[in-house]
Coordinates of C-alpha atoms and ligand atoms in Angstrom, one line a residue:
M45 CA 1.5 -128.2 -6.9
H46 CA 1.2 -131.7 -8.4
E47 CA 4.5 -132.6 -6.7
S48 CA 2.5 -133.1 -3.6
L49 CA 1.0 -136.3 -5.1
F50 CA 4.5 -137.8 -5.6
L51 CA 6.7 -139.2 -2.8
G52 CA 9.5 -136.8 -3.7
P53 CA 13.1 -137.7 -4.7
H54 CA 14.1 -137.6 -1.0
G55 CA 10.8 -138.8 0.4
E56 CA 9.7 -135.2 1.0
N57 CA 6.0 -136.3 1.1
A58 CA 6.8 -139.2 3.4
G59 CA 4.2 -138.1 6.0
F60 CA 1.3 -138.1 3.5
F61 CA 2.6 -141.3 1.9
R62 CA 2.7 -143.1 5.3
Q63 CA -0.8 -141.9 6.1
I64 CA -2.2 -143.3 2.8
W65 CA -0.1 -146.5 3.0
G66 CA -1.4 -147.0 6.6
E67 CA -5.0 -146.6 5.3
L68 CA -4.3 -149.1 2.6
L69 CA -3.0 -151.7 5.1
H70 CA -5.9 -151.0 7.5
R71 CA -8.5 -151.4 4.8
T72 CA -6.8 -154.5 3.4
L73 CA -6.7 -156.2 6.8
E74 CA -10.3 -155.1 7.6
H75 CA -11.5 -156.5 4.3
R76 CA -9.8 -159.9 5.1
A77 CA -11.2 -160.0 8.6
G78 CA -14.7 -159.2 7.4
T79 CA -14.8 -161.9 4.7
F80 CA -16.7 -165.0 5.9
P81 CA -16.6 -163.6 9.5
G82 CA -18.7 -166.5 10.6
D83 CA -15.9 -169.0 10.0
G84 CA -14.0 -167.7 13.0
S85 CA -10.2 -167.6 13.1
L86 CA -8.1 -170.6 12.2
A87 CA -5.3 -171.7 14.4
I88 CA -2.7 -170.5 11.9
S89 CA 0.8 -170.5 13.5
A90 CA 2.6 -167.2 13.6
P91 CA 6.2 -167.0 12.6
V92 CA 8.6 -167.8 15.5
G93 CA 12.3 -167.3 16.5
E94 CA 14.4 -168.8 13.7
Q95 CA 11.7 -168.1 11.0
I96 CA 11.5 -164.4 12.0
R97 CA 15.3 -164.0 12.0
L98 CA 15.5 -165.7 8.5
V99 CA 12.9 -163.3 7.1
E100 CA 14.6 -160.3 8.6
R101 CA 18.0 -161.4 7.3
E102 CA 16.7 -162.1 3.8
I103 CA 14.8 -158.8 3.7
E104 CA 18.1 -157.1 4.6
N105 CA 19.9 -158.9 1.8
F106 CA 17.0 -158.1 -0.5
F107 CA 17.2 -154.4 0.2
T108 CA 21.0 -154.4 -0.1
I109 CA 20.5 -155.5 -3.7
L110 CA 17.5 -153.3 -4.4
Q111 CA 19.1 -150.2 -3.2
Q112 CA 21.7 -150.5 -6.0
E113 CA 18.9 -149.9 -8.5
V114 CA 19.1 -147.0 -10.9
P115 CA 17.5 -144.0 -9.0
T116 CA 15.0 -143.2 -11.7
F117 CA 13.0 -141.3 -9.1
S118 CA 15.7 -138.6 -9.0
N119 CA 15.4 -135.5 -11.1
R120 CA 19.0 -136.2 -12.1
Y121 CA 17.7 -139.1 -14.1
L122 CA 17.3 -137.8 -17.6
G123 CA 18.0 -141.0 -19.5
H124 CA 15.2 -143.2 -20.8
M125 CA 11.4 -143.0 -20.7
I126 CA 11.2 -143.7 -17.0
S127 CA 10.7 -141.5 -13.9
D128 CA 9.0 -141.6 -10.5
V129 CA 5.4 -142.9 -10.1
S130 CA 2.7 -140.9 -8.5
I131 CA 1.4 -141.8 -5.0
P132 CA -2.2 -142.6 -6.2
A133 CA -0.7 -144.8 -9.0
L134 CA 1.5 -146.6 -6.5
I135 CA -1.4 -147.1 -4.0
G136 CA -3.8 -148.2 -6.7
N137 CA -1.3 -150.7 -7.9
A138 CA -0.4 -152.0 -4.4
A139 CA -4.0 -152.2 -3.2
V140 CA -4.8 -154.5 -6.1
L141 CA -1.7 -156.6 -5.3
F142 CA -3.2 -157.5 -2.0
C143 CA -6.3 -159.1 -3.5
N144 CA -4.4 -160.2 -6.6
P145 CA -7.2 -160.6 -9.2
N146 CA -6.6 -162.2 -12.6
L147 CA -8.2 -160.2 -15.4
A148 CA -8.2 -163.4 -17.5
S149 CA -11.7 -164.1 -16.3
K150 CA -14.6 -162.5 -14.4
E151 CA -14.6 -165.7 -12.3
V152 CA -11.5 -164.4 -10.6
A153 CA -11.7 -160.6 -11.2
S154 CA -15.2 -159.3 -10.8
A155 CA -14.0 -156.0 -9.2
G156 CA -10.7 -156.0 -11.3
L157 CA -12.7 -156.0 -14.5
Q158 CA -14.9 -153.1 -13.3
L159 CA -11.7 -151.2 -12.5
E160 CA -10.3 -152.1 -15.9
M161 CA -13.3 -151.0 -17.9
Q162 CA -13.6 -147.7 -16.0
A163 CA -9.9 -147.0 -16.3
I164 CA -10.0 -147.8 -20.0
N165 CA -12.9 -145.3 -20.3
E166 CA -10.8 -142.6 -18.8
L167 CA -8.0 -143.3 -21.3
A168 CA -10.5 -143.4 -24.1
K169 CA -11.8 -140.0 -23.1
M170 CA -8.3 -138.6 -22.9
I171 CA -7.6 -139.5 -26.5
G172 CA -10.9 -138.2 -27.7
L173 CA -12.8 -141.5 -28.2
D174 CA -16.4 -142.0 -27.3
P175 CA -16.1 -144.0 -24.1
T176 CA -19.4 -145.7 -24.6
A177 CA -18.4 -147.2 -27.9
A178 CA -14.6 -147.6 -27.3
R179 CA -13.1 -150.9 -26.3
G180 CA -9.7 -151.9 -24.9
H181 CA -7.8 -153.5 -22.2
F182 CA -4.6 -153.2 -20.2
T183 CA -1.5 -155.1 -21.4
S184 CA 1.9 -155.6 -19.9
G185 CA 3.3 -152.7 -22.0
G186 CA 3.4 -151.0 -25.4
T187 CA 5.0 -154.0 -27.1
V188 CA 2.0 -156.3 -26.3
A189 CA -0.5 -153.5 -27.1
N190 CA 1.2 -153.3 -30.5
F191 CA 0.8 -157.1 -30.9
E192 CA -2.9 -156.7 -30.0
A193 CA -3.3 -154.3 -32.9
F194 CA -1.4 -156.6 -35.2
W195 CA -3.6 -159.5 -34.2
R196 CA -6.8 -157.7 -34.8
A197 CA -5.7 -156.1 -38.1
R198 CA -4.7 -159.6 -39.3
F199 CA -8.1 -161.0 -38.2
R200 CA -9.9 -158.3 -40.2
L201 CA -7.8 -158.6 -43.3
D202 CA -8.0 -162.4 -43.2
H203 CA -11.8 -162.2 -43.2
W204 CA -11.9 -159.8 -46.1
L205 CA -9.3 -161.8 -48.0
S206 CA -11.1 -165.1 -47.4
M207 CA -14.3 -163.5 -48.7
G208 CA -12.4 -162.2 -51.7
A209 CA -11.1 -165.7 -52.5
W210 CA -14.5 -167.2 -52.1
L211 CA -16.0 -164.6 -54.5
L212 CA -13.3 -165.2 -57.1
E213 CA -13.5 -169.0 -56.8
K214 CA -17.3 -169.0 -57.3
G215 CA -17.1 -166.4 -60.1
H216 CA -19.0 -163.8 -58.2
S217 CA -16.4 -161.1 -58.6
D218 CA -13.8 -160.0 -61.1
K219 CA -12.2 -157.4 -58.8
A220 CA -8.5 -157.3 -58.0
V221 CA -7.4 -159.2 -54.9
F222 CA -6.1 -155.9 -53.4
E223 CA -9.6 -154.3 -53.6
L224 CA -11.3 -157.4 -52.2
A225 CA -8.8 -157.6 -49.3
H226 CA -9.7 -154.0 -48.3
Q227 CA -13.5 -154.3 -49.0
G228 CA -14.7 -153.1 -45.6
W229 CA -17.2 -154.8 -43.2
G230 CA -20.2 -153.3 -45.0
S231 CA -19.3 -155.0 -48.2
F232 CA -18.3 -158.2 -46.3
Y233 CA -21.7 -158.6 -44.6
R234 CA -23.5 -157.6 -47.9
N235 CA -21.6 -160.4 -49.6
C236 CA -22.4 -162.9 -46.8
E237 CA -26.1 -162.1 -47.1
R238 CA -26.3 -161.9 -50.9
F239 CA -24.6 -165.1 -51.6
G240 CA -25.4 -167.0 -48.3
V241 CA -21.8 -167.5 -47.5
D242 CA -21.2 -169.6 -44.4
I243 CA -18.4 -168.6 -42.1
A244 CA -17.1 -172.2 -42.2
E245 CA -16.6 -171.8 -46.0
L246 CA -14.5 -168.7 -45.4
A247 CA -12.5 -170.6 -42.8
E248 CA -11.5 -173.1 -45.5
R249 CA -10.0 -170.1 -47.4
S250 CA -8.5 -168.4 -44.4
Y251 CA -4.7 -168.1 -44.1
V252 CA -5.0 -167.8 -40.3
V253 CA -7.0 -171.0 -40.0
Q254 CA -5.3 -173.1 -42.7
G255 CA -1.8 -171.8 -42.4
P256 CA 0.3 -170.2 -45.1
W257 CA 1.5 -173.5 -46.7
D258 CA -2.0 -175.0 -47.3
I259 CA -3.5 -171.7 -48.3
A260 CA -0.6 -171.0 -50.8
S261 CA -1.5 -174.4 -52.5
Y262 CA -5.2 -173.4 -52.5
Y263 CA -4.4 -170.1 -54.3
R264 CA -2.2 -171.9 -56.8
D265 CA -4.4 -174.9 -57.5
T266 CA -7.8 -173.4 -57.3
L267 CA -7.4 -169.7 -58.1
Q268 CA -4.4 -170.2 -60.4
R269 CA -2.5 -167.4 -58.7
D270 CA 0.1 -166.8 -56.0
F271 CA -1.1 -166.1 -52.4
P272 CA -1.1 -162.3 -52.1
Q273 CA 1.3 -162.0 -49.1
P274 CA 0.2 -159.1 -46.9
V275 CA 2.6 -156.3 -45.9
I276 CA 2.6 -153.8 -43.1
L277 CA 3.6 -150.2 -43.6
V278 CA 5.7 -149.1 -40.7
P279 CA 7.8 -145.9 -40.5
G280 CA 11.5 -145.9 -40.2
N281 CA 11.2 -144.4 -36.7
K282 CA 9.4 -147.5 -35.5
H283 CA 9.9 -149.2 -32.1
Y284 CA 11.5 -152.7 -32.2
S285 CA 8.2 -154.2 -31.3
W286 CA 7.2 -154.0 -35.0
P287 CA 9.9 -156.3 -36.4
K288 CA 9.1 -158.6 -33.4
S289 CA 5.4 -158.6 -34.4
A290 CA 6.2 -159.6 -38.0
N291 CA 8.5 -162.3 -36.7
I292 CA 6.0 -163.7 -34.2
F293 CA 2.9 -163.5 -36.4
G294 CA 4.8 -165.1 -39.3
I295 CA 4.2 -162.6 -42.1
S296 CA 8.0 -162.5 -42.6
E297 CA 10.3 -159.6 -41.7
K298 CA 10.5 -158.8 -45.4
A299 CA 6.8 -157.9 -45.3
I300 CA 7.6 -154.8 -43.3
W301 CA 7.7 -152.1 -45.9
P302 CA 9.4 -149.0 -44.3
T303 CA 7.7 -145.7 -44.9
E304 CA 10.3 -143.1 -45.3
L305 CA 10.9 -140.2 -42.9
D306 CA 11.1 -136.6 -43.6
R307 CA 13.9 -134.3 -42.4
Y308 CA 12.4 -134.1 -38.9
G309 CA 12.2 -137.9 -38.5
R310 CA 8.4 -137.9 -39.0
V311 CA 6.7 -140.2 -41.4
S312 CA 6.5 -138.9 -44.9
I313 CA 2.9 -138.9 -46.2
T314 CA 4.2 -138.9 -49.8
S315 CA 6.1 -142.1 -49.1
L316 CA 3.1 -143.6 -47.4
R317 CA 1.0 -142.9 -50.5
R318 CA 3.8 -144.4 -52.6
N319 CA 3.9 -147.5 -50.5
I320 CA 0.1 -148.0 -50.8
E321 CA 0.3 -147.6 -54.6
Q322 CA 3.2 -150.0 -54.8
A323 CA 1.2 -152.6 -52.7
R324 CA -1.8 -152.1 -55.0
Q325 CA 0.4 -152.5 -58.1
Q326 CA 2.0 -155.7 -56.7
Q327 CA -1.4 -156.9 -55.3
R328 CA 0.0 -157.2 -51.8
P329 CA -2.8 -156.4 -49.3
I330 CA -1.9 -154.0 -46.5
M331 CA -2.5 -155.5 -43.1
M332 CA -1.9 -152.2 -41.4
S333 CA -0.3 -148.9 -41.6
V334 CA 1.4 -147.6 -38.5
S335 CA 2.0 -144.0 -37.3
V336 CA 4.0 -143.1 -34.2
A337 CA 2.9 -140.4 -31.8
G338 CA 6.0 -139.8 -29.8
T339 CA 8.9 -141.8 -31.2
T340 CA 11.2 -143.8 -28.9
E341 CA 14.3 -142.1 -30.3
L342 CA 13.4 -138.5 -30.7
G343 CA 9.9 -138.1 -29.2
T344 CA 8.7 -136.7 -32.5
V345 CA 5.0 -137.0 -33.5
D346 CA 4.1 -138.2 -36.9
A347 CA 1.4 -136.2 -38.8
V348 CA -1.3 -138.7 -37.7
D349 CA -4.0 -136.2 -39.0
A350 CA -2.5 -136.2 -42.5
A351 CA -2.2 -140.0 -42.5
C352 CA -5.8 -140.2 -41.4
D353 CA -6.8 -137.8 -44.2
L354 CA -5.0 -139.9 -46.8
L355 CA -6.5 -143.2 -45.6
D356 CA -9.9 -141.6 -45.4
D357 CA -9.6 -140.6 -49.0
Y358 CA -8.8 -144.2 -50.0
R359 CA -11.8 -145.4 -48.0
R360 CA -14.3 -142.9 -49.3
Q361 CA -13.1 -142.5 -52.9
E362 CA -11.9 -146.0 -53.7
N363 CA -13.5 -148.3 -51.1
I364 CA -10.0 -149.3 -49.9
D365 CA -10.1 -149.7 -46.1
I366 CA -6.7 -149.9 -44.5
W367 CA -6.2 -150.5 -40.8
H368 CA -4.4 -147.5 -39.2
H369 CA -2.7 -148.1 -35.9
V370 CA -1.1 -145.3 -33.9
D371 CA 1.7 -146.3 -31.6
A372 CA 1.2 -143.6 -28.9
A373 CA 3.0 -145.6 -26.3
Y374 CA 5.2 -142.7 -25.4
G375 CA 3.2 -139.7 -26.5
G376 CA -0.5 -140.6 -25.9
Y377 CA -0.7 -138.9 -22.5
F378 CA 0.2 -135.5 -24.1
C379 CA -3.5 -135.5 -25.1
A380 CA -4.1 -134.4 -21.5
T381 CA -2.2 -131.2 -22.1
F382 CA -4.9 -129.7 -24.4
R383 CA -8.0 -131.2 -22.7
G384 CA -9.6 -128.2 -20.8
G385 CA -6.5 -126.0 -21.1
S386 CA -3.7 -124.8 -23.3
S387 CA -0.9 -127.0 -24.2
L388 CA 2.8 -126.1 -24.7
L389 CA 3.0 -128.6 -27.5
P390 CA 3.5 -127.2 -31.0
Q391 CA 0.2 -126.8 -32.9
R392 CA 1.1 -129.5 -35.4
A393 CA 1.7 -132.0 -32.6
I394 CA -1.7 -131.1 -31.1
D395 CA -3.4 -131.6 -34.5
A396 CA -1.7 -135.0 -34.7
F397 CA -2.7 -136.1 -31.2
R398 CA -6.3 -134.9 -31.8
A399 CA -6.4 -137.4 -34.7
L400 CA -5.8 -140.4 -32.4
A401 CA -9.5 -140.7 -32.2
R402 CA -9.7 -141.3 -36.0
A403 CA -7.4 -144.3 -36.0
D404 CA -8.5 -147.9 -35.9
S405 CA -6.4 -148.7 -32.9
V406 CA -4.1 -146.9 -30.4
T407 CA -1.3 -148.1 -28.1
L408 CA -0.8 -146.2 -24.8
D409 CA 1.8 -146.8 -22.1
P410 CA 0.6 -145.5 -18.7
H411 CA 3.9 -146.8 -17.3
K412 CA 5.7 -144.1 -19.2
L413 CA 4.1 -140.6 -19.1
G414 CA 1.2 -141.8 -16.9
F415 CA 3.6 -142.1 -14.0
V416 CA 2.2 -145.5 -13.2
P417 CA 4.4 -148.5 -12.1
Y418 CA 5.3 -151.2 -14.5
A419 CA 3.9 -153.3 -16.1
C420 CA 1.1 -151.2 -17.6
G421 CA 0.3 -150.6 -21.3
A422 CA -3.1 -150.2 -22.9
F423 CA -4.7 -151.1 -26.2
L424 CA -7.7 -149.1 -27.4
V425 CA -10.1 -149.2 -30.4
R426 CA -13.0 -147.0 -31.1
D427 CA -15.7 -149.7 -31.3
A428 CA -16.6 -153.3 -30.7
Q429 CA -16.1 -154.2 -34.4
S430 CA -12.5 -153.1 -34.4
Y431 CA -12.0 -155.1 -31.1
A432 CA -13.0 -158.4 -32.8
V433 CA -10.4 -161.1 -32.9
S434 CA -10.2 -164.9 -33.2
R435 CA -11.8 -166.4 -30.2
I436 CA -10.0 -169.3 -28.6
S437 CA -11.9 -171.6 -26.3
A438 CA -10.9 -173.2 -23.0
P439 CA -13.2 -175.8 -21.5
Y440 CA -12.5 -174.9 -17.9
L441 CA -13.2 -171.1 -18.2
V442 CA -16.7 -169.6 -18.3
E443 CA -17.1 -167.2 -21.2
D444 CA -20.2 -165.1 -21.5
R445 CA -20.1 -163.8 -25.0
K446 CA -22.9 -161.4 -24.3
V447 CA -20.9 -159.6 -21.7
D448 CA -18.8 -157.0 -23.2
H449 CA -15.6 -157.0 -21.4
P450 CA -12.1 -158.3 -22.3
S451 CA -11.4 -161.8 -21.3
W452 CA -8.8 -164.5 -21.7
S453 CA -10.2 -165.5 -25.1
T454 CA -9.8 -162.0 -26.7
T455 CA -6.5 -160.8 -25.2
F456 CA -3.0 -161.7 -26.4
E457 CA -1.9 -162.4 -22.8
G458 CA -3.7 -165.0 -20.7
S459 CA -3.4 -164.2 -17.0
R460 CA -3.3 -160.4 -16.6
S461 CA -2.6 -158.5 -13.5
A462 CA -5.2 -155.8 -12.5
T463 CA -2.5 -153.6 -10.9
G464 CA -2.2 -151.4 -14.0
A465 CA -6.0 -150.9 -14.0
G466 CA -6.0 -150.1 -10.3
A467 CA -3.1 -147.6 -10.8
V468 CA -4.7 -145.8 -13.7
W469 CA -8.1 -145.8 -12.0
L470 CA -6.9 -144.1 -8.9
S471 CA -4.4 -141.8 -10.4
S472 CA -6.8 -140.6 -13.1
R473 CA -9.3 -139.6 -10.4
V474 CA -6.8 -137.8 -8.3
L475 CA -4.7 -136.4 -11.1
P476 CA -7.3 -136.0 -13.9
L477 CA -6.3 -136.8 -17.5
D478 CA -6.7 -133.2 -18.5
A479 CA -4.8 -129.9 -18.4
S480 CA -5.4 -129.5 -14.7
G481 CA -3.8 -132.8 -13.7
H482 CA -1.6 -135.0 -15.9
G483 CA -1.5 -132.3 -18.5
A484 CA 0.0 -129.8 -16.0
I485 CA 2.8 -132.2 -15.3
L486 CA 3.5 -132.8 -18.9
N487 CA 3.3 -129.1 -19.8
Q488 CA 5.9 -128.5 -17.1
T489 CA 8.2 -131.1 -18.6
L490 CA 7.8 -129.4 -22.0
A491 CA 8.7 -126.0 -20.5
V492 CA 11.8 -127.5 -18.8
T493 CA 12.8 -129.2 -22.0
Q494 CA 12.7 -125.9 -23.8
R495 CA 14.8 -124.3 -21.0
L496 CA 17.3 -127.1 -21.2
A497 CA 17.6 -126.7 -25.0
D498 CA 18.0 -122.9 -24.8
K499 CA 20.7 -123.2 -22.1
L500 CA 22.5 -125.8 -24.2
R501 CA 22.3 -123.6 -27.3
R502 CA 23.7 -120.6 -25.4
S503 CA 26.5 -122.7 -23.7
F504 CA 28.0 -124.5 -26.8
D505 CA 28.9 -122.9 -30.1
N506 CA 29.2 -126.4 -31.7
I507 CA 26.0 -128.0 -30.6
Y508 CA 23.7 -129.5 -33.2
F509 CA 20.2 -130.6 -32.2
T510 CA 18.0 -133.0 -34.2
P511 CA 15.5 -130.7 -35.9
G512 CA 11.8 -130.3 -35.1
R513 CA 11.6 -131.3 -31.4
D514 CA 7.9 -132.0 -30.7
T515 CA 7.8 -133.2 -27.1
N516 CA 10.1 -133.6 -24.0
I517 CA 13.1 -135.4 -25.5
V518 CA 16.2 -133.5 -26.5
C519 CA 18.8 -135.1 -28.8
F520 CA 22.0 -133.4 -29.9
T521 CA 25.6 -133.9 -30.8
L522 CA 28.7 -131.7 -30.5
A523 CA 30.8 -131.4 -33.7
Q524 CA 33.8 -129.5 -35.1
P525 CA 33.3 -127.6 -38.4
G526 CA 34.1 -129.9 -41.3
S527 CA 34.6 -133.0 -39.2
S528 CA 33.4 -136.3 -40.5
L529 CA 30.4 -138.1 -39.0
R530 CA 32.7 -141.0 -37.9
E531 CA 34.9 -138.6 -36.0
T532 CA 32.0 -136.8 -34.4
N533 CA 30.3 -140.1 -33.4
A534 CA 33.6 -141.2 -31.8
S535 CA 33.9 -138.0 -29.8
I536 CA 30.3 -137.8 -28.7
G537 CA 30.5 -141.6 -27.8
A538 CA 33.4 -140.8 -25.5
I539 CA 31.4 -138.1 -23.8
I540 CA 28.5 -140.4 -23.3
D541 CA 30.8 -143.0 -21.8
K542 CA 32.0 -140.4 -19.3
F543 CA 28.4 -139.7 -18.3
T544 CA 27.9 -143.5 -17.8
D545 CA 30.8 -143.6 -15.5
S546 CA 29.8 -140.5 -13.6
P547 CA 27.2 -140.7 -10.8
H548 CA 25.8 -137.2 -11.2
F549 CA 23.4 -137.4 -14.2
A550 CA 21.9 -140.2 -16.2
I551 CA 21.4 -139.6 -19.9
S552 CA 20.9 -142.0 -22.8
R553 CA 22.1 -142.3 -26.4
T554 CA 20.6 -143.3 -29.7
A555 CA 22.2 -144.1 -33.0
L556 CA 20.0 -142.7 -35.8
G557 CA 20.5 -145.0 -38.7
V558 CA 21.4 -143.3 -42.0
K559 CA 19.1 -145.8 -43.8
S560 CA 16.0 -144.7 -41.9
Y561 CA 16.9 -141.1 -41.0
A562 CA 18.6 -140.2 -44.3
A563 CA 17.1 -136.7 -44.7
L564 CA 17.6 -135.8 -41.0
V565 CA 21.2 -137.0 -40.9
D566 CA 22.0 -135.0 -44.0
E567 CA 20.5 -131.9 -42.6
V568 CA 22.2 -132.2 -39.2
V569 CA 25.7 -133.1 -40.6
G570 CA 25.3 -130.4 -43.3
Q571 CA 25.0 -127.8 -40.5
W572 CA 28.7 -128.3 -39.6
Q573 CA 29.7 -129.0 -43.2
G574 CA 30.6 -132.6 -42.3
V575 CA 30.9 -135.7 -44.4
V576 CA 28.5 -138.6 -43.9
D577 CA 31.0 -141.4 -43.7
D578 CA 29.2 -143.6 -41.0
D579 CA 26.0 -145.5 -41.1
H580 CA 24.5 -143.7 -38.1
L581 CA 24.4 -140.4 -36.3
L582 CA 25.1 -140.9 -32.6
V583 CA 23.3 -138.4 -30.3
I584 CA 23.0 -137.7 -26.6
R585 CA 19.3 -138.3 -25.8
M586 CA 17.7 -136.8 -22.8
V587 CA 14.1 -137.6 -21.7
V588 CA 12.9 -134.8 -19.5
M589 CA 10.0 -136.3 -17.7
S590 CA 10.7 -135.9 -14.0
P591 CA 7.7 -134.5 -12.2
Y592 CA 10.0 -132.7 -9.8
L593 CA 11.2 -129.8 -12.0
G594 CA 8.6 -127.3 -10.9
D595 CA 10.8 -125.0 -8.9
P596 CA 12.5 -122.7 -11.4
V597 CA 15.4 -121.8 -9.2
A598 CA 16.3 -125.4 -8.3
T599 CA 15.7 -126.6 -11.8
D600 CA 17.9 -123.9 -13.3
A601 CA 20.7 -124.8 -10.8
L602 CA 20.3 -128.5 -11.8
L603 CA 20.4 -127.8 -15.6
D604 CA 23.4 -125.5 -15.1
E605 CA 25.2 -128.2 -13.2
F606 CA 24.5 -130.6 -16.0
I607 CA 25.9 -128.2 -18.5
G608 CA 29.0 -127.8 -16.4
E609 CA 29.5 -131.5 -16.5
L610 CA 28.9 -131.7 -20.2
R611 CA 31.5 -128.9 -20.7
L612 CA 34.0 -130.8 -18.6
F613 CA 33.5 -134.0 -20.5
A614 CA 33.6 -132.2 -23.8
G615 CA 36.9 -130.6 -22.9
Q616 CA 35.3 -127.1 -22.9
A617 CA 35.4 -126.3 -19.2
Ligands
PLP890 C1 6.8 -145.7 -29.4 C2 7.0 -147.0 -28.6 N1 6.2 -148.0 -28.9 C3 6.3 -149.2 -28.1 C4 7.1 -149.3 -27.1 C5 7.2 -150.5 -26.3 O1 6.7 -150.3 -25.0 P1 7.0 -151.4 -23.8 O2 8.5 -151.2 -23.5 O3 6.1 -150.9 -22.8 O4 6.7 -152.7 -24.3 C6 7.9 -148.2 -26.7 C7 8.9 -148.2 -25.6 O5 9.7 -147.4 -25.4 C8 7.8 -147.0 -27.5 O6 8.6 -145.9 -27.3

């Protein structure tokens, strides 16, 4: 049913698409003609002869290149986290392009910012936040949304740590630095009031304002101790944006303390607790703890609910407030599957997704399972306090601090396109972010993923899946009993290479590092009584997110064809 809102892998809905596209052009031109109509028409010269031929020729050249692009709109594309985009998302995106607002400032995006706030509200509702209190904005993707979280978590920690330094210096506290660094806004404001602390005095003790070199000297000379270098607790299943963040924000890559994974590749809550205790013991403040809801490699969902429970216990019982970010770049849209309907997700994944609303901040990527064109990520927090970040001034831009919308001074990026806002706005109205709209598409992808896994299991005696599949990503290898991991990796690598050379299907691969995925690799290799003699387990990775897999007969035929090709490449035809 929802397929009618997509163009179709062969342009099946071209009639509807042409009609809407025509409407878009009509309204765009009408709007332009109606703006300052009293000015009359200028004598703008129309393109002529040679100019027209040049444009036509270059358009042809352009399409010759563009048509070589990977056909990710096809349901034969089962590789990375990319698929076709919906018609409303495409139209919302394109309509915005024609007026080209810049979300950096209301001065050049009065309508764009309205669209952004309303679209962010829809996303907030989808993940269970109170849209009247939630704050957020669109980013160019999940990477930058993760940077936004890092930036805000650092802002908060820096305030609390600066207050702690001031209290220690003035002899108003004898608490441990770790506790002061996690004191919470309530305690921070009480201390401000009680001791009349001025924000400028805190700035003198701030590592963000003074920089690590000067602040290290201040700690050594004035407080007679080392600067307590913060750490971030990030699971081994992390996206590469986290090492990037540490590198960019200058907390050192060594300050990433990996939280171990369990045998399913999900974060281990025992390891999270151990890391927190180790940080406390070493007096290293925790800038943030990260959970992943839909990992890049396996699509697994960390027990966000259990992580929230643990962090709530620290907050309530010990006044230790640790920023919790959930990277739901891939998985966040699965929340739509259980809003107003029943989800095909396993219950533990539903419980984890429901806990997104309890985190301090969340990353979403509409340009993945939102079927929205690039570049569209989103960063969300539950209230204005969590949204606070250093404000940077620019003399040529108007900033109304009383108006509560994102602006250049509070977003990581400067100029920001409103195309993502337009796409999410329109698509969430036509394909609601609940079980009747987006949720139905994602439930379908979950059902097809299950069918694919079942067919694979029935077709190969020697297939080994990664355990605990939570969403619509399937990962597996083919191994001979007793074979070593190195041999198995070599043979699955050769099969993957054959798929790369074949035009019929696109799949992807991932190398699950033994260091991060120790328990999972042991379990999988143990199933064929193999030896772990390599530093990774190489698997075929298939992301099943095409919206065009609704027809069971056609889908079964496609999956059978894929299995036939896999048999051929594996020498089992
Ligand atoms: C879990 C996760 N986080 C963050 C990102 C980064 O998103 P983007 O590529 O949109 O920057 C990805 C991308 O695959 C991801 O899977």
